[in-house]
Amino acid sequence: MIATINPATGETQREFPALSSAAIEAKLNLAWTTFHSYRHTPWADRARHLQKAAEILETEKREYGALMTTEMGKTLPSAIAEAEKCAWACRYYAENGERLLADEPVPTNASRSFVRYQPLGPVLAVMPWNFPFWQVFRFAAPALAAGNTGLLKHASNVPQCALAIADILHRAGFPEGAFQTLLIEANQVDALLHDDRVVAATLTGSEPAGRSVARASGSQIKKTVLELGGSDPFIVMPSADFEEAVSTAVKARVINNGQSCIAAKRFIVAGGIYDAFEKRFVDRMRALKVGDPMAADTDVGPLATSKIRDELHDQVQRAVAAGGRLLAGGRKIDGPGFYYEPTVLADVPRSSPLFHEELFGPVAMLFRARDADEAIELANDSPFGLGSSVWTRDESEQAKFVDGIEAGQVFVNAMVASDPRLPFGGVKRSGYGRELGVWGIREFVNVKTVWCK
Ligand code: NAP
């Protein structure tokens, strides 16, 4: 079902029918024909449209923020900040896109040799609900800057965000066919990937969805970028600023109501400070205010769907059954809406399946490590490798973590965050490819060698 169901109340507010095959065909045609003219638009026009999109996002951030909160439950201030971040990405590519894709001379024995970056065509973006604007703009801004056209299959629970994003880009001046939202179900994606007019795909979401899109794209020899799950470690060593580490740990766990791929999920703390950390962390998690995501003083809003809450609760129960200690929370909150108590688990056995699973909600797992080597070993004992945060003022330890952790990102004395200037992505089952920065804009281009005698 493609619908807006307010997670704060559980009420269905709007439903949308999935597009018919004929409507999809019309949109595919438009994406294809538009690509052949849009790819020749002067750079200045693309940059102007991106600047205008940034302006619209900033001017109307409260309306868009409220829409995100209504559809998926993130707190209103964080939703407004998300609209601002999208504006930042649009501006970054407006200001830097031309430079990032300029011809690149490579000296050889030719009289002239260089690399030219050219757009590929219509790219399908399959996106998740958790950052309903940001996930889309971090694909759309570089893709449009590079001269590609985009087709968005957004998550079924954020249809109004999906429509709003296409509307913003059209009002900003991009032609209608440059970016289109397809309100379709997940089972309609495969056919799109088998259509010759879709030349590549990017998916942010779960492992099963990633596998399915990669399989279909692979069968058609089409490039994919996959941004999948994560179970980021947050490592605290004795030399860390303890108070800052604890307060950032709580923030890094409950950001976006706990539903962020780069939220810290496994807290690995050096033995000497473990007990003090556990106590302070548990106290802080218990003190969080769970409630209406529209209210200014709410720390944690509801989970996005009833199903997500059920799955999270099942994981917590399995952790306890396997021998994990429940230090806080562990219950669904009664009443309307999909609220869950901020929860802390400790000593979840490494032999239990949960140890290797992603917890997509406000549930933290704490672990004790003897030293930096054991912390790295625990951190790397995960199928995922997205982000990581390490807290130490010891420079040799910092170097050890930067080198030893298997992840797409290592943040030292800070929580993991995306930034339009830096690459974002993972290793292992967190996916492949990179978004943002120069790396993101060059994912969907033909890297053409030119050699002239
Ligand atoms: P999801 O169920 O995989 O959904 C993501 C998108 O994929 C939705 O548009 C969904 O459509 C679609 N989809 C689902 N199954 C599909 C299939 N078999 N074929 C094609 N499309 C399919 O993920 P989610 O629960 O919304 O998002 C949470 C996951 O995303 C977490 O694992 C999180 O860590 C990950 N994530 C990763 C990043 C990153 O950058 N690495 C960022 C954010 C989130 P429907 O809604 O219609 O099912």
mmCIF file of C-alpha atoms in Angstrom, residues 213-402:
data_model
loop_
_atom_site.group_PDB
_atom_site.id
_atom_site.type_symbol
_atom_site.label_atom_id
_atom_site.label_comp_id
_atom_site.label_asym_id
_atom_site.label_seq_id
_atom_site.Cartn_x
_atom_site.Cartn_y
_atom_site.Cartn_z
ATOM 1 C CA VAL A 213 18.132 -4.598 -7.366
ATOM 2 C CA ALA A 214 21.762 -5.687 -7.836
ATOM 3 C CA ARG A 215 20.625 -9.061 -9.211
ATOM 4 C CA ALA A 216 18.261 -7.557 -11.782
ATOM 5 C CA SER A 217 20.740 -4.824 -12.741
ATOM 6 C CA GLY A 218 23.574 -7.330 -12.989
ATOM 7 C CA SER A 219 21.539 -9.506 -15.333
ATOM 8 C CA GLN A 220 21.275 -6.456 -17.618
ATOM 9 C CA ILE A 221 24.921 -5.319 -17.107
ATOM 10 C CA LYS A 222 23.857 -2.075 -15.493
ATOM 11 C CA LYS A 223 25.854 -0.247 -12.904
ATOM 12 C CA THR A 224 24.503 0.014 -9.346
ATOM 13 C CA VAL A 225 25.398 1.906 -6.202
ATOM 14 C CA LEU A 226 24.156 0.278 -2.990
ATOM 15 C CA GLU A 227 23.912 2.032 0.378
ATOM 16 C CA LEU A 228 22.681 -0.633 2.769
ATOM 17 C CA GLY A 229 22.488 -1.244 6.468
ATOM 18 C CA GLY A 230 24.986 -0.608 9.193
ATOM 19 C CA SER A 231 25.747 -1.558 12.784
ATOM 20 C CA ASP A 232 28.255 1.149 13.544
ATOM 21 C CA PRO A 233 30.631 0.741 16.473
ATOM 22 C CA PHE A 234 31.153 3.622 18.903
ATOM 23 C CA ILE A 235 34.401 2.984 20.766
ATOM 24 C CA VAL A 236 35.322 4.821 23.963
ATOM 25 C CA MET A 237 38.863 4.600 25.374
ATOM 26 C CA PRO A 238 40.133 5.830 28.770
ATOM 27 C CA SER A 239 41.750 9.008 27.414
ATOM 28 C CA ALA A 240 38.456 10.231 25.861
ATOM 29 C CA ASP A 241 36.573 13.262 27.116
ATOM 30 C CA PHE A 242 34.162 11.097 29.125
ATOM 31 C CA GLU A 243 31.232 13.518 29.427
ATOM 32 C CA GLU A 244 31.313 14.461 25.775
ATOM 33 C CA ALA A 245 31.623 10.822 24.757
ATOM 34 C CA VAL A 246 28.574 9.815 26.828
ATOM 35 C CA SER A 247 26.337 12.624 25.644
ATOM 36 C CA THR A 248 27.374 12.107 22.023
ATOM 37 C CA ALA A 249 26.833 8.351 22.412
ATOM 38 C CA VAL A 250 23.198 8.898 23.398
ATOM 39 C CA LYS A 251 22.652 11.382 20.588
ATOM 40 C CA ALA A 252 24.347 9.080 18.073
ATOM 41 C CA ARG A 253 22.085 6.183 19.095
ATOM 42 C CA VAL A 254 18.723 7.960 19.090
ATOM 43 C CA ILE A 255 19.257 10.278 16.116
ATOM 44 C CA ASN A 256 16.238 10.028 13.815
ATOM 45 C CA ASN A 257 14.429 8.019 16.530
ATOM 46 C CA GLY A 258 17.198 5.454 16.216
ATOM 47 C CA GLN A 259 16.491 4.821 12.547
ATOM 48 C CA SER A 260 19.662 5.924 10.822
ATOM 49 C CA CYS A 261 22.047 3.693 8.909
ATOM 50 C CA ILE A 262 24.947 5.572 10.520
ATOM 51 C CA ALA A 263 23.503 5.705 14.031
ATOM 52 C CA ALA A 264 25.912 4.241 16.565
ATOM 53 C CA LYS A 265 24.516 0.817 17.435
ATOM 54 C CA ARG A 266 27.296 -1.052 19.263
ATOM 55 C CA PHE A 267 29.058 0.754 22.113
ATOM 56 C CA ILE A 268 32.447 -0.755 22.843
ATOM 57 C CA VAL A 269 33.995 0.670 25.993
ATOM 58 C CA ALA A 270 37.419 0.093 27.523
ATOM 59 C CA GLY A 271 37.292 -2.060 30.684
ATOM 60 C CA GLY A 272 38.619 0.624 33.048
ATOM 61 C CA ILE A 273 35.815 3.077 32.305
ATOM 62 C CA TYR A 274 33.109 0.616 31.311
ATOM 63 C CA ASP A 275 31.108 0.600 34.558
ATOM 64 C CA ALA A 276 31.017 4.394 34.811
ATOM 65 C CA PHE A 277 30.041 4.642 31.138
ATOM 66 C CA GLU A 278 27.278 2.053 31.493
ATOM 67 C CA LYS A 279 25.747 3.868 34.447
ATOM 68 C CA ARG A 280 25.836 7.324 32.862
ATOM 69 C CA PHE A 281 24.640 6.061 29.469
ATOM 70 C CA VAL A 282 21.701 4.176 30.996
ATOM 71 C CA ASP A 283 20.694 7.213 33.091
ATOM 72 C CA ARG A 284 20.743 9.422 30.006
ATOM 73 C CA MET A 285 18.779 6.979 27.866
ATOM 74 C CA ARG A 286 16.133 6.708 30.617
ATOM 75 C CA ALA A 287 15.889 10.504 30.823
ATOM 76 C CA LEU A 288 15.015 10.949 27.129
ATOM 77 C CA LYS A 289 11.578 12.362 26.437
ATOM 78 C CA VAL A 290 9.638 10.126 24.080
ATOM 79 C CA GLY A 291 6.574 11.708 22.523
ATOM 80 C CA ASP A 292 4.894 13.766 19.835
ATOM 81 C CA PRO A 293 7.506 14.452 17.129
ATOM 82 C CA MET A 294 5.878 17.832 16.439
ATOM 83 C CA ALA A 295 6.533 19.012 20.030
ATOM 84 C CA ALA A 296 9.644 21.139 20.543
ATOM 85 C CA ASP A 297 10.834 19.288 23.657
ATOM 86 C CA THR A 298 10.620 15.741 22.275
ATOM 87 C CA ASP A 299 13.883 13.801 22.064
ATOM 88 C CA VAL A 300 12.567 10.613 20.494
ATOM 89 C CA GLY A 301 9.464 10.294 18.329
ATOM 90 C CA PRO A 302 7.704 7.127 17.155
ATOM 91 C CA LEU A 303 9.145 4.448 14.910
ATOM 92 C CA ALA A 304 8.097 4.850 11.301
ATOM 93 C CA THR A 305 5.769 1.864 11.051
ATOM 94 C CA SER A 306 4.065 -0.657 13.279
ATOM 95 C CA LYS A 307 5.995 -3.459 11.548
ATOM 96 C CA ILE A 308 9.359 -1.850 12.317
ATOM 97 C CA ARG A 309 8.392 -1.584 15.977
ATOM 98 C CA ASP A 310 7.308 -5.240 16.086
ATOM 99 C CA GLU A 311 10.573 -6.368 14.507
ATOM 100 C CA LEU A 312 12.654 -4.266 16.908
ATOM 101 C CA HIS A 313 10.777 -5.604 19.910
ATOM 102 C CA ASP A 314 11.307 -9.151 18.704
ATOM 103 C CA GLN A 315 15.061 -8.472 18.440
ATOM 104 C CA VAL A 316 15.171 -7.140 22.017
ATOM 105 C CA GLN A 317 13.313 -10.178 23.306
ATOM 106 C CA ARG A 318 15.686 -12.502 21.457
ATOM 107 C CA ALA A 319 18.680 -10.652 22.924
ATOM 108 C CA VAL A 320 17.372 -11.145 26.445
ATOM 109 C CA ALA A 321 16.506 -14.790 25.790
ATOM 110 C CA ALA A 322 20.085 -15.313 24.571
ATOM 111 C CA GLY A 323 21.484 -14.014 27.870
ATOM 112 C CA GLY A 324 21.761 -10.257 27.244
ATOM 113 C CA ARG A 325 21.161 -7.980 30.256
ATOM 114 C CA LEU A 326 18.288 -5.502 29.799
ATOM 115 C CA LEU A 327 19.382 -2.281 31.539
ATOM 116 C CA ALA A 328 16.649 0.094 30.358
ATOM 117 C CA GLY A 329 13.454 0.077 28.303
ATOM 118 C CA GLY A 330 12.515 -2.993 26.311
ATOM 119 C CA ARG A 331 8.800 -2.292 25.869
ATOM 120 C CA LYS A 332 6.380 -0.905 23.332
ATOM 121 C CA ILE A 333 4.668 2.173 24.725
ATOM 122 C CA ASP A 334 0.888 1.780 25.087
ATOM 123 C CA GLY A 335 -1.511 4.037 23.251
ATOM 124 C CA PRO A 336 -1.811 5.247 19.692
ATOM 125 C CA GLY A 337 1.311 5.583 17.565
ATOM 126 C CA PHE A 338 4.361 3.376 17.177
ATOM 127 C CA TYR A 339 6.444 4.456 20.187
ATOM 128 C CA TYR A 340 9.204 2.361 21.751
ATOM 129 C CA GLU A 341 11.136 2.890 24.965
ATOM 130 C CA PRO A 342 14.802 3.861 24.626
ATOM 131 C CA THR A 343 16.487 0.573 25.437
ATOM 132 C CA VAL A 344 19.927 -0.541 26.586
ATOM 133 C CA LEU A 345 21.249 -4.095 26.368
ATOM 134 C CA ALA A 346 24.598 -5.320 27.669
ATOM 135 C CA ASP A 347 26.600 -8.509 27.222
ATOM 136 C CA VAL A 348 24.644 -9.797 24.227
ATOM 137 C CA PRO A 349 26.594 -13.009 23.512
ATOM 138 C CA ARG A 350 28.695 -13.030 20.375
ATOM 139 C CA SER A 351 27.234 -16.443 19.597
ATOM 140 C CA SER A 352 23.663 -15.074 19.376
ATOM 141 C CA PRO A 353 22.381 -14.076 15.918
ATOM 142 C CA LEU A 354 21.426 -10.638 17.249
ATOM 143 C CA PHE A 355 25.077 -9.739 17.780
ATOM 144 C CA HIS A 356 25.431 -9.492 14.006
ATOM 145 C CA GLU A 357 22.073 -7.838 13.262
ATOM 146 C CA GLU A 358 21.240 -4.183 12.729
ATOM 147 C CA LEU A 359 18.956 -2.636 15.380
ATOM 148 C CA PHE A 360 16.890 0.001 13.566
ATOM 149 C CA GLY A 361 15.398 1.911 16.500
ATOM 150 C CA PRO A 362 16.428 3.395 19.881
ATOM 151 C CA VAL A 363 18.119 0.254 21.188
ATOM 152 C CA ALA A 364 21.809 0.215 22.165
ATOM 153 C CA MET A 365 24.105 -2.735 22.809
ATOM 154 C CA LEU A 366 27.054 -2.225 25.203
ATOM 155 C CA PHE A 367 30.257 -4.269 25.182
ATOM 156 C CA ARG A 368 33.429 -4.251 27.266
ATOM 157 C CA ALA A 369 36.866 -4.360 25.599
ATOM 158 C CA ARG A 370 40.261 -5.020 27.217
ATOM 159 C CA ASP A 371 42.201 -2.613 24.983
ATOM 160 C CA ALA A 372 42.261 -0.975 21.537
ATOM 161 C CA ASP A 373 43.102 -4.256 19.788
ATOM 162 C CA GLU A 374 40.135 -6.055 21.312
ATOM 163 C CA ALA A 375 37.908 -3.056 20.548
ATOM 164 C CA ILE A 376 38.913 -3.237 16.868
ATOM 165 C CA GLU A 377 38.394 -6.968 16.806
ATOM 166 C CA LEU A 378 34.871 -6.585 18.270
ATOM 167 C CA ALA A 379 34.080 -3.669 15.955
ATOM 168 C CA ASN A 380 35.083 -5.679 12.889
ATOM 169 C CA ASP A 381 33.085 -8.737 13.944
ATOM 170 C CA SER A 382 30.112 -7.547 11.929
ATOM 171 C CA PRO A 383 28.762 -8.236 8.467
ATOM 172 C CA PHE A 384 28.433 -4.458 8.053
ATOM 173 C CA GLY A 385 31.061 -1.775 7.491
ATOM 174 C CA LEU A 386 29.375 1.593 7.128
ATOM 175 C CA GLY A 387 30.543 4.119 9.742
ATOM 176 C CA SER A 388 32.430 4.122 13.038
ATOM 177 C CA SER A 389 33.172 6.578 15.809
ATOM 178 C CA VAL A 390 36.201 6.309 18.074
ATOM 179 C CA TRP A 391 36.866 8.332 21.194
ATOM 180 C CA THR A 392 40.444 8.695 22.364
ATOM 181 C CA ARG A 393 42.926 11.515 22.807
ATOM 182 C CA ASP A 394 45.869 9.152 22.374
ATOM 183 C CA GLU A 395 47.274 9.772 18.904
ATOM 184 C CA SER A 396 48.805 6.333 18.473
ATOM 185 C CA GLU A 397 45.428 4.782 19.336
ATOM 186 C CA GLN A 398 43.719 7.106 16.863
ATOM 187 C CA ALA A 399 46.094 5.924 14.123
ATOM 188 C CA LYS A 400 45.411 2.298 15.049
ATOM 189 C CA PHE A 401 41.623 2.769 14.783
ATOM 190 C CA VAL A 402 41.789 4.746 11.535
#
